[in-house]
Amino acid sequence: MPTLADRLRACHRSALHLEMRDGYMRSDPRFIAWQSGVRADPAHEDPQARPWLDLVRETAGRGVDVRRARIVSEPVSDYIRFEHHLTAGNIAAGEQVRWLPRRRASKLALPGNDFWLFDGQLVVFLHFDGSGELPPDDEEVSVDPAAVELCASAFEAVWDRAVPHADYRLA
């Protein structure tokens, strides 16, 4: 099965990611260090420590529109504070990121799970467990036109209402 990196490298036009949870993989050593007060770690923007940044830079450099929208509860969780702290590196690498307070998402039709939508044709739903960890069977891939349309319209609706990272203030 292709990895996320494989899918991004095969992408031609757009890679859209919608996140709707208030916490992910709290076992991440970077999150644990952040909770302990490590805020100025140069590794947060170092592509060697965060290979994701190189992958985004490579993908965006080919002209692919890489966008991430996050629906968050306010006041935000510690994990969302951590993500917000790390997002400067994502932006510098070429990813566009916006934040939507959950209260402003109430009237939107949203799929039940976070997802990636590649080139408006392929959806990868991500299934996290209750603790925000990824179990072995974490992905569900779909090219079903109804699923693709739901995800495309949901993402754009969120994106239109969301606040660009540079303007979003943590509540």
mmCIF file of C-alpha atoms in Angstrom:
data_model
loop_
_atom_site.group_PDB
_atom_site.id
_atom_site.type_symbol
_atom_site.label_atom_id
_atom_site.label_comp_id
_atom_site.label_asym_id
_atom_site.label_seq_id
_atom_site.Cartn_x
_atom_site.Cartn_y
_atom_site.Cartn_z
ATOM 1 C CA MET A 1 0.000 0.000 0.000
ATOM 2 C CA PRO A 2 1.392 3.446 -0.869
ATOM 3 C CA THR A 3 2.542 5.658 1.986
ATOM 4 C CA LEU A 4 1.544 9.283 2.479
ATOM 5 C CA ALA A 5 4.934 10.270 1.050
ATOM 6 C CA ASP A 6 4.288 8.107 -2.035
ATOM 7 C CA ARG A 7 0.893 9.722 -2.537
ATOM 8 C CA LEU A 8 2.287 13.241 -2.176
ATOM 9 C CA ARG A 9 5.075 12.481 -4.638
ATOM 10 C CA ALA A 10 2.477 11.184 -7.138
ATOM 11 C CA CYS A 11 0.239 14.223 -6.653
ATOM 12 C CA HIS A 12 0.000 16.738 -9.511
ATOM 13 C CA ARG A 13 -2.423 19.510 -8.478
ATOM 14 C CA SER A 14 -3.567 19.461 -4.864
ATOM 15 C CA ALA A 15 -3.150 17.723 -1.534
ATOM 16 C CA LEU A 16 -5.787 18.795 0.972
ATOM 17 C CA HIS A 17 -5.787 17.662 4.592
ATOM 18 C CA LEU A 18 -8.635 18.159 7.055
ATOM 19 C CA GLU A 19 -7.963 17.576 10.757
ATOM 20 C CA MET A 20 -10.890 17.520 13.177
ATOM 21 C CA ARG A 21 -9.484 16.119 16.441
ATOM 22 C CA ASP A 22 -8.160 18.045 19.420
ATOM 23 C CA GLY A 23 -5.256 15.677 19.952
ATOM 24 C CA TYR A 24 -3.102 13.254 18.036
ATOM 25 C CA MET A 25 -0.326 10.863 18.975
ATOM 26 C CA ARG A 26 0.302 12.281 22.428
ATOM 27 C CA SER A 27 3.082 9.704 22.739
ATOM 28 C CA ASP A 28 5.182 11.777 20.285
ATOM 29 C CA PRO A 29 8.492 12.617 22.040
ATOM 30 C CA ARG A 30 8.359 16.151 20.593
ATOM 31 C CA PHE A 31 4.955 16.717 22.217
ATOM 32 C CA ILE A 32 6.180 15.303 25.531
ATOM 33 C CA ALA A 33 9.227 17.616 25.414
ATOM 34 C CA TRP A 34 6.999 20.564 24.505
ATOM 35 C CA GLN A 35 4.762 19.808 27.509
ATOM 36 C CA SER A 36 7.909 19.890 29.658
ATOM 37 C CA GLY A 37 8.662 23.422 28.464
ATOM 38 C CA VAL A 38 10.913 22.863 25.437
ATOM 39 C CA ARG A 39 9.737 25.637 23.115
ATOM 40 C CA ALA A 40 12.809 26.899 21.266
ATOM 41 C CA ASP A 41 13.999 23.553 19.930
ATOM 42 C CA PRO A 42 15.653 24.168 16.530
ATOM 43 C CA ALA A 43 14.524 20.654 15.552
ATOM 44 C CA HIS A 44 10.983 22.007 15.194
ATOM 45 C CA GLU A 45 11.995 23.567 11.874
ATOM 46 C CA ASP A 46 14.826 21.202 10.968
ATOM 47 C CA PRO A 47 14.030 18.992 7.951
ATOM 48 C CA GLN A 48 16.360 16.308 9.341
ATOM 49 C CA ALA A 49 14.301 16.077 12.516
ATOM 50 C CA ARG A 50 11.015 16.657 10.670
ATOM 51 C CA PRO A 51 11.230 14.920 7.259
ATOM 52 C CA TRP A 52 7.691 16.143 6.644
ATOM 53 C CA LEU A 53 9.102 19.613 5.956
ATOM 54 C CA ASP A 54 11.296 18.351 3.104
ATOM 55 C CA LEU A 55 8.374 16.398 1.658
ATOM 56 C CA VAL A 56 6.134 19.489 1.734
ATOM 57 C CA ARG A 57 8.900 21.639 0.235
ATOM 58 C CA GLU A 58 9.392 19.093 -2.549
ATOM 59 C CA THR A 59 5.638 18.769 -3.205
ATOM 60 C CA ALA A 60 4.848 22.492 -3.126
ATOM 61 C CA GLY A 61 7.964 23.125 -5.210
ATOM 62 C CA ARG A 62 6.390 21.097 -8.024
ATOM 63 C CA GLY A 63 3.399 23.449 -7.975
ATOM 64 C CA VAL A 64 1.107 21.228 -5.911
ATOM 65 C CA ASP A 65 -1.326 23.182 -3.718
ATOM 66 C CA VAL A 66 -0.690 21.745 -0.215
ATOM 67 C CA ARG A 67 -3.323 22.925 2.248
ATOM 68 C CA ARG A 68 -4.255 21.854 5.774
ATOM 69 C CA ALA A 69 -7.342 22.975 7.666
ATOM 70 C CA ARG A 70 -7.786 22.281 11.344
ATOM 71 C CA ILE A 71 -11.105 22.383 13.174
ATOM 72 C CA VAL A 72 -10.352 23.042 16.845
ATOM 73 C CA SER A 73 -12.269 23.369 20.079
ATOM 74 C CA GLU A 74 -11.721 26.553 22.048
ATOM 75 C CA PRO A 75 -10.158 26.986 24.459
ATOM 76 C CA VAL A 76 -7.658 24.816 22.616
ATOM 77 C CA SER A 77 -6.072 21.666 24.024
ATOM 78 C CA ASP A 78 -2.390 21.445 24.892
ATOM 79 C CA TYR A 79 -1.891 19.344 21.789
ATOM 80 C CA ILE A 80 -3.387 22.047 19.556
ATOM 81 C CA ARG A 81 -1.079 24.591 21.230
ATOM 82 C CA PHE A 82 1.811 22.295 20.333
ATOM 83 C CA GLU A 83 0.626 21.983 16.712
ATOM 84 C CA HIS A 84 0.219 25.747 16.474
ATOM 85 C CA HIS A 85 3.775 26.156 17.758
ATOM 86 C CA LEU A 86 5.137 23.783 15.085
ATOM 87 C CA THR A 87 3.127 25.208 12.198
ATOM 88 C CA ALA A 88 5.637 27.953 11.370
ATOM 89 C CA GLY A 89 7.885 25.223 9.950
ATOM 90 C CA ASN A 90 5.036 23.889 7.797
ATOM 91 C CA ILE A 91 4.328 27.367 6.431
ATOM 92 C CA ALA A 92 8.020 27.969 5.665
ATOM 93 C CA ALA A 93 8.093 24.668 3.749
ATOM 94 C CA GLY A 94 5.167 25.746 1.534
ATOM 95 C CA GLU A 95 2.109 24.312 3.259
ATOM 96 C CA GLN A 96 -0.870 26.634 3.744
ATOM 97 C CA VAL A 97 -2.600 26.184 7.093
ATOM 98 C CA ARG A 98 -5.858 27.574 8.444
ATOM 99 C CA TRP A 99 -7.697 27.152 11.749
ATOM 100 C CA LEU A 100 -11.459 26.972 12.243
ATOM 101 C CA PRO A 101 -12.959 27.247 15.719
ATOM 102 C CA ARG A 102 -15.342 24.310 16.100
ATOM 103 C CA ARG A 103 -18.256 26.623 16.954
ATOM 104 C CA ARG A 104 -18.047 28.011 13.409
ATOM 105 C CA ALA A 105 -18.280 24.512 11.894
ATOM 106 C CA SER A 106 -21.680 23.521 13.286
ATOM 107 C CA LYS A 107 -23.592 24.052 10.049
ATOM 108 C CA LEU A 108 -21.083 22.229 7.835
ATOM 109 C CA ALA A 109 -21.513 18.731 6.426
ATOM 110 C CA LEU A 110 -18.310 16.960 7.433
ATOM 111 C CA PRO A 111 -17.137 13.382 7.002
ATOM 112 C CA GLY A 112 -16.705 11.365 10.171
ATOM 113 C CA ASN A 113 -12.923 11.155 9.946
ATOM 114 C CA ASP A 114 -9.882 13.232 9.133
ATOM 115 C CA PHE A 115 -8.757 12.824 5.545
ATOM 116 C CA TRP A 116 -6.360 13.642 2.755
ATOM 117 C CA LEU A 117 -7.770 14.427 -0.679
ATOM 118 C CA PHE A 118 -5.313 14.061 -3.551
ATOM 119 C CA ASP A 119 -5.882 15.797 -6.885
ATOM 120 C CA GLY A 120 -9.627 15.846 -6.226
ATOM 121 C CA GLN A 121 -9.782 12.133 -7.065
ATOM 122 C CA LEU A 122 -8.589 9.988 -4.181
ATOM 123 C CA VAL A 123 -9.534 10.252 -0.505
ATOM 124 C CA VAL A 124 -7.573 8.657 2.303
ATOM 125 C CA PHE A 125 -9.593 8.616 5.532
ATOM 126 C CA LEU A 126 -7.496 8.346 8.693
ATOM 127 C CA HIS A 127 -8.864 6.264 11.547
ATOM 128 C CA PHE A 128 -7.387 7.203 14.918
ATOM 129 C CA ASP A 129 -8.094 5.342 18.118
ATOM 130 C CA GLY A 130 -9.626 7.072 21.143
ATOM 131 C CA SER A 131 -6.201 8.212 22.335
ATOM 132 C CA GLY A 132 -5.333 9.792 19.006
ATOM 133 C CA GLU A 133 -2.901 7.072 17.988
ATOM 134 C CA LEU A 134 -2.904 5.403 14.575
ATOM 135 C CA PRO A 135 -3.774 1.706 14.770
ATOM 136 C CA PRO A 136 -2.358 -0.744 12.192
ATOM 137 C CA ASP A 137 -5.484 -0.492 10.007
ATOM 138 C CA ASP A 138 -5.459 3.310 10.100
ATOM 139 C CA GLU A 139 -6.327 4.122 6.475
ATOM 140 C CA GLU A 140 -9.372 3.733 4.292
ATOM 141 C CA VAL A 141 -8.823 4.638 0.634
ATOM 142 C CA SER A 142 -11.698 5.662 -1.604
ATOM 143 C CA VAL A 143 -12.182 6.863 -5.155
ATOM 144 C CA ASP A 144 -15.959 6.747 -4.764
ATOM 145 C CA PRO A 145 -17.264 9.951 -6.400
ATOM 146 C CA ALA A 146 -19.679 10.630 -3.519
ATOM 147 C CA ALA A 147 -16.884 10.367 -0.923
ATOM 148 C CA VAL A 148 -14.586 12.533 -3.027
ATOM 149 C CA GLU A 149 -17.299 15.182 -3.466
ATOM 150 C CA LEU A 150 -18.172 15.175 0.250
ATOM 151 C CA CYS A 151 -14.543 15.644 1.206
ATOM 152 C CA ALA A 152 -13.878 18.283 -1.438
ATOM 153 C CA SER A 153 -16.919 20.336 -0.473
ATOM 154 C CA ALA A 154 -16.270 19.902 3.263
ATOM 155 C CA PHE A 155 -12.665 20.989 2.912
ATOM 156 C CA GLU A 156 -13.519 24.071 0.859
ATOM 157 C CA ALA A 157 -16.325 25.043 3.262
ATOM 158 C CA VAL A 158 -13.923 24.789 6.193
ATOM 159 C CA TRP A 159 -11.179 26.612 4.281
ATOM 160 C CA ASP A 160 -13.506 29.498 3.398
ATOM 161 C CA ARG A 161 -14.490 30.017 7.059
ATOM 162 C CA ALA A 162 -11.097 29.316 8.616
ATOM 163 C CA VAL A 163 -8.502 31.816 9.788
ATOM 164 C CA PRO A 164 -5.040 31.817 8.154
ATOM 165 C CA HIS A 165 -2.320 30.651 10.518
ATOM 166 C CA ALA A 166 -0.670 34.094 10.699
ATOM 167 C CA ASP A 167 -3.946 35.607 11.941
ATOM 168 C CA TYR A 168 -5.170 32.857 14.263
ATOM 169 C CA ARG A 169 -4.778 33.576 17.958
ATOM 170 C CA LEU A 170 -5.046 30.678 20.345
ATOM 171 C CA ALA A 171 -8.006 30.908 22.671
#
